């Protein structure tokens, strides 16, 4: 009805009904009940228990009853959605255009309306500014807290417990540059407890305290998530992708999720688990976006407009996670977003920039960089080096495919067995194992960001790291540059430790990602790649040093020249592994480009990312996020994959060949009782309306939810509407004989422009239409007669079937 | 028919018919006739004369006759397009999927087929590599030649005439660093002719030679364009936008256009006219892309796939024009492309990178930078400076709106009056005026790129430019940095000259853009903005120097500190003016970011670009490219603008309310003669097929071109098909009584899944469907009965009408 209302004179009723749709129908928590945590029990946890609880998938009867409590003209609830349902993009966009048209028309009438119109136009920009500021600040807060709490596992600052290790020694006067990590103000736990830092016992005390703190942080994180906000777990990116594609998950981006995710993210990162904060930061930024939407009518009441804002918020999230505003926008465009108009591109860019500058002004790392692992290389790379770079790409692809398979298998086990019932114990066990294995090795003990930073780093003269312990490092003849050198003892021992770290990270990350705590995948993937890259890089460097007369080296790498940068190998490896896991391409390269700041390193990065994607794609088409979407059964219609089968619309539509006929309503011959019978006997979310059952000529489409609400409303409010009243969907109802009950006119809830395809339309085109127009359902005709219906769920089930997957894995509408 | 063929068993006929579509139906010139220049007379020139020649818009009878010459089974020509028609994206994409499916299926059969399948998958990447290499090389060639020929206007190198001024003096031993522009090897024309460089007569000789060379270059350019490749004129971006949206302009991206555009671009730039090579480089890159498509079956035969390649080529073009690969991809995404799947994003990025690195290895400017005006700033900017930056944004917006209005008015005058008939004289007059006015002023005499480079440049200690002639510039106490200084005589005189240059550029560019020579708009726009920015920047700098005690300065700018960078102002001004003219946003900021390489300057650039766009949009919604598209009447459906009116499909469809009924074909009752009558009596490009005239129930849609070709083919080849033969569009034809002529079955050319909307569908949704699915036409039904048809042209005319424009300005189908 919303499409034709302008001409037909129904606009007042319907437009206002959208206006008054109550705010508890929004993605955010119900304001009045947010403090009532017992309410949250009815929120289904994301992974495990969803199959048992099918009531979330059903029709709208339950919630529409609730709606009736605050009945008022015009009918409230018409035009809103149930939880775990898919929105109708076309309808939402039309509603926004109506709203915009109304404001534009009014703006000519008065000064006040003009101001309103202008402020409406600029509200999008204001919203972006606020999102940037808020997500930048939160990112800064998370960085600082996580840094402090990570150091807390090792010791505490006596000058002030709120200083982290670095700040503590920064302020110290008792420290030389060489020993800048050791200052008297910083006390390890053994110093505090047994007053010494030497000897086996001190080591055991420190070890014990390290594990203890890790367990405490992990326990706090998982408990907070379990009790207050079950949606705060995981990276959030699969769900955000699904939400952006038009799905509704109430509370997923609400304020409790935001608060709990922010706190538990810090705890989870500090606990030393093999996880990162980058993915969850995207979720945090999207929560900010969603909550701030509530300050603006334009975005609060329109699901499509809100999703534009969320796309921009995702860009801001990546922008602060990696200090890469352009990369963030491209990430949002490439990986996360579904509907991304150009206006959103520009606004996303603005939000991403504001967020980046907010974070920079907070300066969490004290180096005016946005991330710990920013790096600048100075040495050019040689064409031959593309061979090891491509090898790293192959490694990244293999690791990505392996990780996705094993992680999904493990997550499926968690969902289907008893394991999923004990999330707290699972987290504690994994944390204990991680902490116990991590402490003895300095590369696993340090935070993963620091590890990556050290691996990316090109050794300078003043670096005290073991990785830079080359022989003769201090008698270089040249000034600031270090030529290629033979590796010293430190480098060899670092290599062994790194190899152990690599194995630990590879294994433990598989079990960590998917637990009921906030956990990102970017950083562990990058760490795996960076270690592999650094190992290969140092190997290449030594090879070039000792065998500079080999044919492959002698043209460009003489002894004593600085020709191989192991840090670049680490960065290329990180890009390769991240690409293998997430299958990002452009955004990955641009993020890495923004981390290095040099255009010349794009080619190695690109070669590795491309190889990695090809290798990983050959072993399994899905990236980790898509795999998790499928695991959870979300109705996500992938926009990247072409539908490659030859089926036709008639093979997919309902009713199937031997089923009973399609349930339809007629436009002028059914009574209220007839319609109520149809509603109670079926569970379809909408019904086509035809001229007559004989002709099967299509008039329009009416949604179950709207129908129920309207009939209930009419029975309550409209005098004389009884079960024998005839429902008219026509423009005019014929004059009725006296003593018949009054008729019920429902043309205003009828969608007069339903999408139709013919039964011989190939499914590839149907899939394309669903994707590009964002449909919920599409009617199927044959020679002008209505034949059946295809819903988004039917399409998804069909795609799953054609890919030899279980079609019942699609759980939601 | 292409949609249903899989199931119906017609695939062989139709698939092969696509295969054999002759290559002269492609965008490129007809290979055999390319040398026959007289053929080119029948190509309509782009601007002026198109209205007189309506034959290009008509049906396909003429060309289908030509097609018949190489008749073979299956019917050739079915599924191809006429010149100046719009492609059907859905059909093209389906064809590609069919092709891909066939290759994938075959790949399991034999090793050879597997190799074919893999090489098919990688051909896209190979193509991108070739495009990158070719467009990078051409850009380098153009840069080097233009540089040499620009210097040729002033003099010649006696060491070797092929050296430009800079190279000539580079090799010289007789020159100090201070006087590096004056070496004995470089002879001005007066030195060559009258053996002196001093005095008024020498000046006149140089002046005369300068104008003479300019006129010679311009004459050569315009003559070559006029004689060999009329499509080589202009920037090409409006036409490329239109082509990418699905329009066919044969020869626009052909090899003659490429060759002539490359040559004349060098001539036009060297002639000193107020134009740039950046826009035309996009055209050149797209020509490369289109020509290279011919090496790959996958792209040669599919208009949709070819357009993906062209999008990537456009990115490569911008990449080499500005040395900004990421900016190029975003430009292609934001400004040029219509259909841009993510796969294209990744490939575009690859092509853009290859092109950039090819250009860098050619190193045309000898500084390992891709553009002359790359710059690095070191001084931070202060928040207060946003005020002048926003002022520059306002200036840019005003200039953009003014330029578009006046330029379009002038181009319309050229189209409608006698003026358009004398393109050579017009070019010569404008060149003469430009050259005569330009010579006396050194800032107009130098090439515009050099001017921009000088304006962007931050003055260092060693700069010898007049713009850096500050007082006390050599007694600075600090080392390398120059503090703020009082302006010297040179700066003041430079300011005057720049002000004159600004006026000249503003006026002359309006008359230059749109002439029948290759002419880009980026560089002149940037020059205008850079001059305005530099003037303001120097003004601010002097203000801060003399009034550092003012409240606005005293907190951050003490005397002697280096607090204002006039070069940054120039860059911000350039961005603002470019934004005002083209209405680019993200891509503009990213291009500028890649030119400076510093994230901190994004905020000023963004502020200016945003202000400029808002100001310009307030004065006129269209950017220069959209304005030129409208001026030329191309059928371009703008994807950025929302359709904001309340009309319904029934208001737009044909037949109009009082028109005769829609021309339809019936599925099983019309004879060949009936159909031929319909074809000859109408000019529609397609006909709906219905069950019967009474029921008006839709069966499918058949294209006029396919119908004509099939009937002619049947009459020639199929025994006994005569005028009284009945045409069947049904699946099975009924058994015929004896002695009736044989029937003609045409179901294989019937599109069995035409798109339909109801008559009450709002036009905003119809427009959306046309845009997103790339339709040519859409049928309109009411309650299941066929009512009318909406073509893309109808939609465009309706949009024009609603915007109070002349609907007849849409010229093509």
mmCIF file of N, CA and C in Angstrom, chain A residues 3 7-8 90 93-94 97 101 122 125 326 333-334 342 346 349-350 353 585-586 589 593 602 606 610 614 640 642 644-646 648 651 697-698 747 752-753 755-756 758 760-762 764-765 768-769 772 783 785, chain B residues 3 7-8 90 93-94 97 101 122 125 326 333-334 342 346 349-350 353 357 585-586 589 593 602 606 614 640 642 644-646 648 651 697-698 747 752-753 755-756 758 760-762 764-765 769 772 783-785:
data_model
loop_
_atom_site.group_PDB
_atom_site.id
_atom_site.type_symbol
_atom_site.label_atom_id
_atom_site.label_comp_id
_atom_site.label_asym_id
_atom_site.label_seq_id
_atom_site.Cartn_x
_atom_site.Cartn_y
_atom_site.Cartn_z
ATOM 1 N N UNK A 3 3.246 1.973 -1.674
ATOM 2 C CA UNK A 3 3.766 2.431 -2.961
ATOM 3 C C UNK A 3 2.755 3.256 -3.721
ATOM 4 N N UNK A 7 -1.316 8.346 -4.942
ATOM 5 C CA UNK A 7 -2.399 8.531 -5.885
ATOM 6 C C UNK A 7 -3.748 8.187 -5.282
ATOM 7 N N UNK A 8 -3.739 7.265 -4.371
ATOM 8 C CA UNK A 8 -5.002 6.676 -3.952
ATOM 9 C C UNK A 8 -5.583 7.339 -2.705
ATOM 10 N N UNK A 90 13.159 -2.457 -0.556
ATOM 11 C CA UNK A 90 12.417 -1.563 -1.441
ATOM 12 C C UNK A 90 11.428 -0.724 -0.627
ATOM 13 N N UNK A 93 13.278 1.871 1.534
ATOM 14 C CA UNK A 93 13.808 3.008 0.765
ATOM 15 C C UNK A 93 12.680 3.900 0.290
ATOM 16 N N UNK A 94 11.560 3.297 -0.068
ATOM 17 C CA UNK A 94 10.423 4.111 -0.476
ATOM 18 C C UNK A 94 9.925 4.976 0.665
ATOM 19 N N UNK A 97 12.109 7.876 0.991
ATOM 20 C CA UNK A 97 11.875 8.869 -0.067
ATOM 21 C C UNK A 97 10.603 9.658 0.218
ATOM 22 N N UNK A 101 10.513 13.581 0.693
ATOM 23 C CA UNK A 101 9.643 14.378 -0.159
ATOM 24 C C UNK A 101 8.773 15.291 0.684
ATOM 25 N N UNK A 122 21.632 17.722 7.032
ATOM 26 C CA UNK A 122 22.959 17.657 7.630
ATOM 27 C C UNK A 122 23.053 16.668 8.789
ATOM 28 N N UNK A 125 25.643 13.975 8.411
ATOM 29 C CA UNK A 125 27.033 14.350 8.662
ATOM 30 C C UNK A 125 27.314 14.466 10.152
ATOM 31 N N UNK A 326 41.334 4.943 4.752
ATOM 32 C CA UNK A 326 40.919 4.550 3.398
ATOM 33 C C UNK A 326 40.702 3.047 3.348
ATOM 34 N N UNK A 333 33.271 -1.501 2.224
ATOM 35 C CA UNK A 333 32.711 -1.696 0.880
ATOM 36 C C UNK A 333 32.867 -3.133 0.408
ATOM 37 N N UNK A 334 34.040 -3.687 0.623
ATOM 38 C CA UNK A 334 34.361 -4.988 0.032
ATOM 39 C C UNK A 334 33.822 -6.138 0.861
ATOM 40 N N UNK A 342 26.853 5.571 -3.167
ATOM 41 C CA UNK A 342 28.043 6.414 -3.179
ATOM 42 C C UNK A 342 28.022 7.456 -2.072
ATOM 43 N N UNK A 346 31.217 8.407 0.761
ATOM 44 C CA UNK A 346 31.758 9.705 1.170
ATOM 45 C C UNK A 346 31.601 9.899 2.663
ATOM 46 N N UNK A 349 33.904 7.658 4.678
ATOM 47 C CA UNK A 349 35.241 8.201 4.656
ATOM 48 C C UNK A 349 35.384 9.276 5.728
ATOM 49 N N UNK A 350 34.360 10.108 5.844
ATOM 50 C CA UNK A 350 34.368 11.165 6.855
ATOM 51 C C UNK A 350 34.416 10.551 8.252
ATOM 52 N N UNK A 353 37.769 9.061 9.009
ATOM 53 C CA UNK A 353 38.790 10.070 9.277
ATOM 54 C C UNK A 353 38.640 10.655 10.663
ATOM 55 N N UNK A 585 40.816 -8.487 -0.278
ATOM 56 C CA UNK A 585 41.825 -8.237 -1.311
ATOM 57 C C UNK A 585 42.248 -6.773 -1.301
ATOM 58 N N UNK A 586 41.462 -5.932 -1.962
ATOM 59 C CA UNK A 586 41.847 -4.528 -2.077
ATOM 60 C C UNK A 586 42.010 -3.902 -0.704
ATOM 61 N N UNK A 589 45.208 -4.914 1.030
ATOM 62 C CA UNK A 589 46.412 -4.276 0.501
ATOM 63 C C UNK A 589 46.458 -2.804 0.903
ATOM 64 N N UNK A 593 49.152 -0.963 3.038
ATOM 65 C CA UNK A 593 49.811 0.206 2.446
ATOM 66 C C UNK A 593 49.795 1.373 3.427
ATOM 67 N N UNK A 602 53.535 -2.019 -2.254
ATOM 68 C CA UNK A 602 52.226 -2.555 -2.620
ATOM 69 C C UNK A 602 52.380 -3.813 -3.466
ATOM 70 N N UNK A 606 50.569 -7.182 -2.776
ATOM 71 C CA UNK A 606 49.537 -7.606 -3.701
ATOM 72 C C UNK A 606 49.816 -9.019 -4.211
ATOM 73 N N UNK A 610 47.182 -11.937 -3.471
ATOM 74 C CA UNK A 610 46.541 -12.573 -4.614
ATOM 75 C C UNK A 610 46.782 -14.076 -4.585
ATOM 76 N N UNK A 614 43.984 -17.060 -4.076
ATOM 77 C CA UNK A 614 43.790 -18.123 -5.068
ATOM 78 C C UNK A 614 43.952 -19.501 -4.435
ATOM 79 N N UNK A 640 28.945 -11.832 -3.778
ATOM 80 C CA UNK A 640 30.146 -11.996 -4.598
ATOM 81 C C UNK A 640 30.077 -13.217 -5.505
ATOM 82 N N UNK A 642 28.686 -15.861 -8.023
ATOM 83 C CA UNK A 642 27.667 -15.989 -9.057
ATOM 84 C C UNK A 642 26.907 -17.299 -8.840
ATOM 85 N N UNK A 644 25.604 -20.399 -10.371
ATOM 86 C CA UNK A 644 26.109 -20.975 -11.621
ATOM 87 C C UNK A 644 25.270 -22.135 -12.147
ATOM 88 N N UNK A 645 24.100 -22.360 -11.591
ATOM 89 C CA UNK A 645 23.330 -23.527 -12.020
ATOM 90 C C UNK A 645 22.219 -23.132 -12.978
ATOM 91 N N UNK A 646 21.639 -24.171 -13.583
ATOM 92 C CA UNK A 646 20.717 -23.907 -14.681
ATOM 93 C C UNK A 646 19.256 -24.012 -14.275
ATOM 94 N N UNK A 648 15.412 -23.213 -12.983
ATOM 95 C CA UNK A 648 14.464 -22.154 -13.319
ATOM 96 C C UNK A 648 13.643 -21.800 -12.084
ATOM 97 N N UNK A 651 11.447 -24.393 -10.581
ATOM 98 C CA UNK A 651 12.032 -25.469 -9.784
ATOM 99 C C UNK A 651 12.176 -25.086 -8.316
ATOM 100 N N UNK A 697 -5.510 -14.105 -11.487
ATOM 101 C CA UNK A 697 -4.803 -12.898 -11.935
ATOM 102 C C UNK A 697 -4.408 -12.081 -10.715
ATOM 103 N N UNK A 698 -3.129 -11.719 -10.653
ATOM 104 C CA UNK A 698 -2.553 -11.142 -9.438
ATOM 105 C C UNK A 698 -2.945 -9.671 -9.266
ATOM 106 N N UNK A 747 -7.382 -2.147 1.339
ATOM 107 C CA UNK A 747 -6.486 -1.839 0.242
ATOM 108 C C UNK A 747 -5.247 -1.100 0.731
ATOM 109 N N UNK A 752 0.590 -2.998 -3.884
ATOM 110 C CA UNK A 752 0.024 -3.085 -5.228
ATOM 111 C C UNK A 752 1.074 -3.302 -6.303
ATOM 112 N N UNK A 753 2.320 -3.319 -5.921
ATOM 113 C CA UNK A 753 3.354 -3.556 -6.934
ATOM 114 C C UNK A 753 4.291 -4.663 -6.497
ATOM 115 N N UNK A 755 6.714 -7.796 -6.811
ATOM 116 C CA UNK A 755 7.615 -8.200 -7.887
ATOM 117 C C UNK A 755 7.205 -9.565 -8.423
ATOM 118 N N UNK A 756 7.201 -9.685 -9.727
ATOM 119 C CA UNK A 756 6.869 -10.975 -10.317
ATOM 120 C C UNK A 756 7.944 -11.379 -11.315
ATOM 121 N N UNK A 758 8.485 -14.733 -14.378
ATOM 122 C CA UNK A 758 7.786 -15.862 -14.990
ATOM 123 C C UNK A 758 8.404 -17.175 -14.501
ATOM 124 N N UNK A 760 9.592 -19.476 -16.132
ATOM 125 C CA UNK A 760 10.743 -19.926 -16.916
ATOM 126 C C UNK A 760 11.973 -19.038 -16.714
ATOM 127 N N UNK A 761 11.888 -18.097 -15.791
ATOM 128 C CA UNK A 761 13.052 -17.260 -15.522
ATOM 129 C C UNK A 761 14.150 -18.111 -14.886
ATOM 130 N N UNK A 762 15.387 -18.045 -15.414
ATOM 131 C CA UNK A 762 16.476 -18.805 -14.790
ATOM 132 C C UNK A 762 16.739 -18.304 -13.374
ATOM 133 N N UNK A 764 19.449 -17.855 -11.893
ATOM 134 C CA UNK A 764 20.550 -16.898 -11.796
ATOM 135 C C UNK A 764 20.021 -15.461 -11.860
ATOM 136 N N UNK A 765 18.978 -15.265 -12.667
ATOM 137 C CA UNK A 765 18.401 -13.924 -12.753
ATOM 138 C C UNK A 765 17.569 -13.632 -11.507
ATOM 139 N N UNK A 768 19.887 -12.700 -8.803
ATOM 140 C CA UNK A 768 20.358 -11.345 -9.064
ATOM 141 C C UNK A 768 19.330 -10.303 -8.627
ATOM 142 N N UNK A 769 18.060 -10.569 -8.926
ATOM 143 C CA UNK A 769 17.012 -9.619 -8.553
ATOM 144 C C UNK A 769 16.903 -9.532 -7.033
ATOM 145 N N UNK A 772 20.024 -7.560 -5.794
ATOM 146 C CA UNK A 772 20.193 -6.155 -6.140
ATOM 147 C C UNK A 772 19.054 -5.301 -5.629
ATOM 148 N N UNK A 783 2.256 -17.279 -18.060
ATOM 149 C CA UNK A 783 1.315 -16.661 -19.002
ATOM 150 C C UNK A 783 0.304 -15.751 -18.305
ATOM 151 N N UNK A 785 -0.844 -15.826 -15.286
ATOM 152 C CA UNK A 785 -1.553 -16.384 -14.130
ATOM 153 C C UNK A 785 -0.570 -16.601 -12.990
ATOM 154 N N UNK B 3 17.274 -17.171 -22.023
ATOM 155 C CA UNK B 3 17.157 -17.519 -20.612
ATOM 156 C C UNK B 3 16.637 -18.921 -20.405
ATOM 157 N N UNK B 7 16.646 -25.515 -20.622
ATOM 158 C CA UNK B 7 15.611 -26.522 -20.413
ATOM 159 C C UNK B 7 14.940 -26.931 -21.720
ATOM 160 N N UNK B 8 14.904 -26.011 -22.626
ATOM 161 C CA UNK B 8 14.071 -26.255 -23.793
ATOM 162 C C UNK B 8 14.833 -26.877 -24.955
ATOM 163 N N UNK B 90 21.155 -7.784 -18.434
ATOM 164 C CA UNK B 90 20.747 -9.094 -17.929
ATOM 165 C C UNK B 90 21.084 -10.165 -18.952
ATOM 166 N N UNK B 93 24.923 -10.690 -19.193
ATOM 167 C CA UNK B 93 25.484 -11.417 -18.054
ATOM 168 C C UNK B 93 25.085 -12.880 -18.105
ATOM 169 N N UNK B 94 23.847 -13.143 -18.540
ATOM 170 C CA UNK B 94 23.417 -14.533 -18.664
ATOM 171 C C UNK B 94 24.241 -15.267 -19.706
ATOM 172 N N UNK B 97 27.453 -16.202 -18.211
ATOM 173 C CA UNK B 97 27.327 -17.323 -17.289
ATOM 174 C C UNK B 97 27.175 -18.632 -18.047
ATOM 175 N N UNK B 101 29.687 -21.647 -17.715
ATOM 176 C CA UNK B 101 29.176 -22.945 -17.330
ATOM 177 C C UNK B 101 29.651 -24.008 -18.312
ATOM 178 N N UNK B 122 42.193 -17.062 -16.018
ATOM 179 C CA UNK B 122 43.273 -16.108 -15.803
ATOM 180 C C UNK B 122 43.378 -15.054 -16.892
ATOM 181 N N UNK B 125 43.139 -11.514 -15.709
ATOM 182 C CA UNK B 125 44.331 -10.931 -15.087
ATOM 183 C C UNK B 125 45.381 -10.564 -16.125
ATOM 184 N N UNK B 326 45.288 4.059 -6.039
ATOM 185 C CA UNK B 326 44.083 3.864 -5.232
ATOM 186 C C UNK B 326 43.038 4.907 -5.619
ATOM 187 N N UNK B 333 35.286 3.888 -9.629
ATOM 188 C CA UNK B 333 34.110 3.447 -8.862
ATOM 189 C C UNK B 333 33.113 4.575 -8.681
ATOM 190 N N UNK B 334 33.618 5.740 -8.328
ATOM 191 C CA UNK B 334 32.726 6.830 -7.933
ATOM 192 C C UNK B 334 32.186 7.586 -9.130
ATOM 193 N N UNK B 342 32.656 -6.491 -7.287
ATOM 194 C CA UNK B 342 33.868 -6.448 -6.469
ATOM 195 C C UNK B 342 35.059 -7.067 -7.175
ATOM 196 N N UNK B 346 39.081 -5.362 -7.577
ATOM 197 C CA UNK B 346 40.377 -5.989 -7.363
ATOM 198 C C UNK B 346 41.210 -5.944 -8.635
ATOM 199 N N UNK B 349 42.367 -2.443 -9.457
ATOM 200 C CA UNK B 349 43.484 -2.085 -8.605
ATOM 201 C C UNK B 349 44.778 -2.641 -9.197
ATOM 202 N N UNK B 350 44.705 -3.861 -9.666
ATOM 203 C CA UNK B 350 45.882 -4.478 -10.284
ATOM 204 C C UNK B 350 46.306 -3.696 -11.526
ATOM 205 N N UNK B 353 47.855 -0.404 -10.617
ATOM 206 C CA UNK B 353 49.207 -0.535 -10.081
ATOM 207 C C UNK B 353 50.221 -0.819 -11.179
ATOM 208 N N UNK B 357 53.411 1.492 -12.126
ATOM 209 C CA UNK B 357 54.800 1.060 -12.074
ATOM 210 C C UNK B 357 55.466 1.090 -13.438
ATOM 211 N N UNK B 585 34.387 13.343 -4.872
ATOM 212 C CA UNK B 585 34.591 13.534 -3.440
ATOM 213 C C UNK B 585 35.706 12.624 -2.922
ATOM 214 N N UNK B 586 35.362 11.370 -2.644
ATOM 215 C CA UNK B 586 36.363 10.477 -2.061
ATOM 216 C C UNK B 586 37.567 10.349 -2.973
ATOM 217 N N UNK B 589 39.847 13.371 -2.856
ATOM 218 C CA UNK B 589 40.661 13.475 -1.649
ATOM 219 C C UNK B 589 41.764 12.420 -1.654
ATOM 220 N N UNK B 593 45.637 12.981 -1.590
ATOM 221 C CA UNK B 593 46.390 12.339 -0.514
ATOM 222 C C UNK B 593 47.588 11.591 -1.093
ATOM 223 N N UNK B 602 44.779 15.379 4.905
ATOM 224 C CA UNK B 602 43.479 14.961 4.387
ATOM 225 C C UNK B 602 42.380 15.876 4.915
ATOM 226 N N UNK B 606 39.670 17.569 2.683
ATOM 227 C CA UNK B 606 38.303 17.109 2.804
ATOM 228 C C UNK B 606 37.367 18.282 3.081
ATOM 229 N N UNK B 614 29.208 21.192 -1.790
ATOM 230 C CA UNK B 614 27.940 21.719 -1.309
ATOM 231 C C UNK B 614 27.576 23.018 -2.009
ATOM 232 N N UNK B 640 23.363 8.254 -9.165
ATOM 233 C CA UNK B 640 23.542 8.928 -7.877
ATOM 234 C C UNK B 640 22.287 9.661 -7.424
ATOM 235 N N UNK B 642 18.534 10.386 -6.649
ATOM 236 C CA UNK B 642 17.282 9.679 -6.374
ATOM 237 C C UNK B 642 16.179 10.312 -7.221
ATOM 238 N N UNK B 644 12.741 11.651 -7.302
ATOM 239 C CA UNK B 644 12.020 12.144 -6.128
ATOM 240 C C UNK B 644 10.553 12.439 -6.392
ATOM 241 N N UNK B 645 10.024 12.011 -7.520
ATOM 242 C CA UNK B 645 8.643 12.388 -7.821
ATOM 243 C C UNK B 645 7.692 11.236 -7.559
ATOM 244 N N UNK B 646 6.390 11.581 -7.588
ATOM 245 C CA UNK B 646 5.407 10.616 -7.117
ATOM 246 C C UNK B 646 4.686 9.911 -8.253
ATOM 247 N N UNK B 648 3.554 7.258 -11.224
ATOM 248 C CA UNK B 648 3.441 5.806 -11.249
ATOM 249 C C UNK B 648 3.839 5.283 -12.624
ATOM 250 N N UNK B 651 1.784 6.300 -15.584
ATOM 251 C CA UNK B 651 1.931 7.649 -16.132
ATOM 252 C C UNK B 651 3.034 7.720 -17.173
ATOM 253 N N UNK B 697 -2.779 -11.960 -21.861
ATOM 254 C CA UNK B 697 -1.885 -12.564 -20.878
ATOM 255 C C UNK B 697 -0.502 -12.732 -21.510
ATOM 256 N N UNK B 698 0.491 -12.253 -20.821
ATOM 257 C CA UNK B 698 1.829 -12.123 -21.393
ATOM 258 C C UNK B 698 2.562 -13.463 -21.448
ATOM 259 N N UNK B 747 10.081 -19.876 -30.970
ATOM 260 C CA UNK B 747 10.205 -19.799 -29.516
ATOM 261 C C UNK B 747 11.650 -19.530 -29.089
ATOM 262 N N UNK B 752 11.521 -15.511 -22.593
ATOM 263 C CA UNK B 752 10.399 -16.052 -21.814
ATOM 264 C C UNK B 752 10.332 -15.487 -20.409
ATOM 265 N N UNK B 753 11.269 -14.645 -20.059
ATOM 266 C CA UNK B 753 11.195 -14.052 -18.727
ATOM 267 C C UNK B 753 11.350 -12.540 -18.802
ATOM 268 N N UNK B 755 10.801 -8.710 -17.886
ATOM 269 C CA UNK B 755 10.519 -8.069 -16.607
ATOM 270 C C UNK B 755 9.181 -7.352 -16.680
ATOM 271 N N UNK B 756 8.393 -7.520 -15.630
ATOM 272 C CA UNK B 756 7.109 -6.823 -15.580
ATOM 273 C C UNK B 756 6.984 -6.082 -14.264
ATOM 274 N N UNK B 758 3.681 -3.746 -12.135
ATOM 275 C CA UNK B 758 2.264 -3.402 -12.231
ATOM 276 C C UNK B 758 2.119 -1.921 -12.563
ATOM 277 N N UNK B 760 0.581 0.258 -11.048
ATOM 278 C CA UNK B 760 0.578 1.137 -9.875
ATOM 279 C C UNK B 760 1.947 1.209 -9.200
ATOM 280 N N UNK B 761 2.957 0.620 -9.803
ATOM 281 C CA UNK B 761 4.304 0.711 -9.232
ATOM 282 C C UNK B 761 4.806 2.150 -9.329
ATOM 283 N N UNK B 762 5.293 2.713 -8.212
ATOM 284 C CA UNK B 762 5.833 4.076 -8.287
ATOM 285 C C UNK B 762 7.049 4.127 -9.207
ATOM 286 N N UNK B 764 9.711 5.686 -8.858
ATOM 287 C CA UNK B 764 11.003 5.618 -8.162
ATOM 288 C C UNK B 764 11.510 4.176 -8.111
ATOM 289 N N UNK B 765 10.552 3.238 -7.968
ATOM 290 C CA UNK B 765 10.960 1.830 -7.950
ATOM 291 C C UNK B 765 11.313 1.362 -9.364
ATOM 292 N N UNK B 769 14.805 -0.223 -10.576
ATOM 293 C CA UNK B 769 14.939 -1.512 -11.261
ATOM 294 C C UNK B 769 15.750 -1.345 -12.544
ATOM 295 N N UNK B 772 19.446 -0.793 -11.483
ATOM 296 C CA UNK B 772 20.187 -1.864 -10.819
ATOM 297 C C UNK B 772 20.282 -3.097 -11.689
ATOM 298 N N UNK B 783 -3.552 -6.198 -12.942
ATOM 299 C CA UNK B 783 -4.264 -7.421 -12.553
ATOM 300 C C UNK B 783 -3.952 -8.596 -13.483
ATOM 301 N N UNK B 784 -2.709 -8.736 -13.849
ATOM 302 C CA UNK B 784 -2.318 -9.889 -14.653
ATOM 303 C C UNK B 784 -2.463 -9.715 -16.153
ATOM 304 N N UNK B 785 -3.077 -8.613 -16.598
ATOM 305 C CA UNK B 785 -3.203 -8.369 -18.042
ATOM 306 C C UNK B 785 -2.123 -7.394 -18.498
#
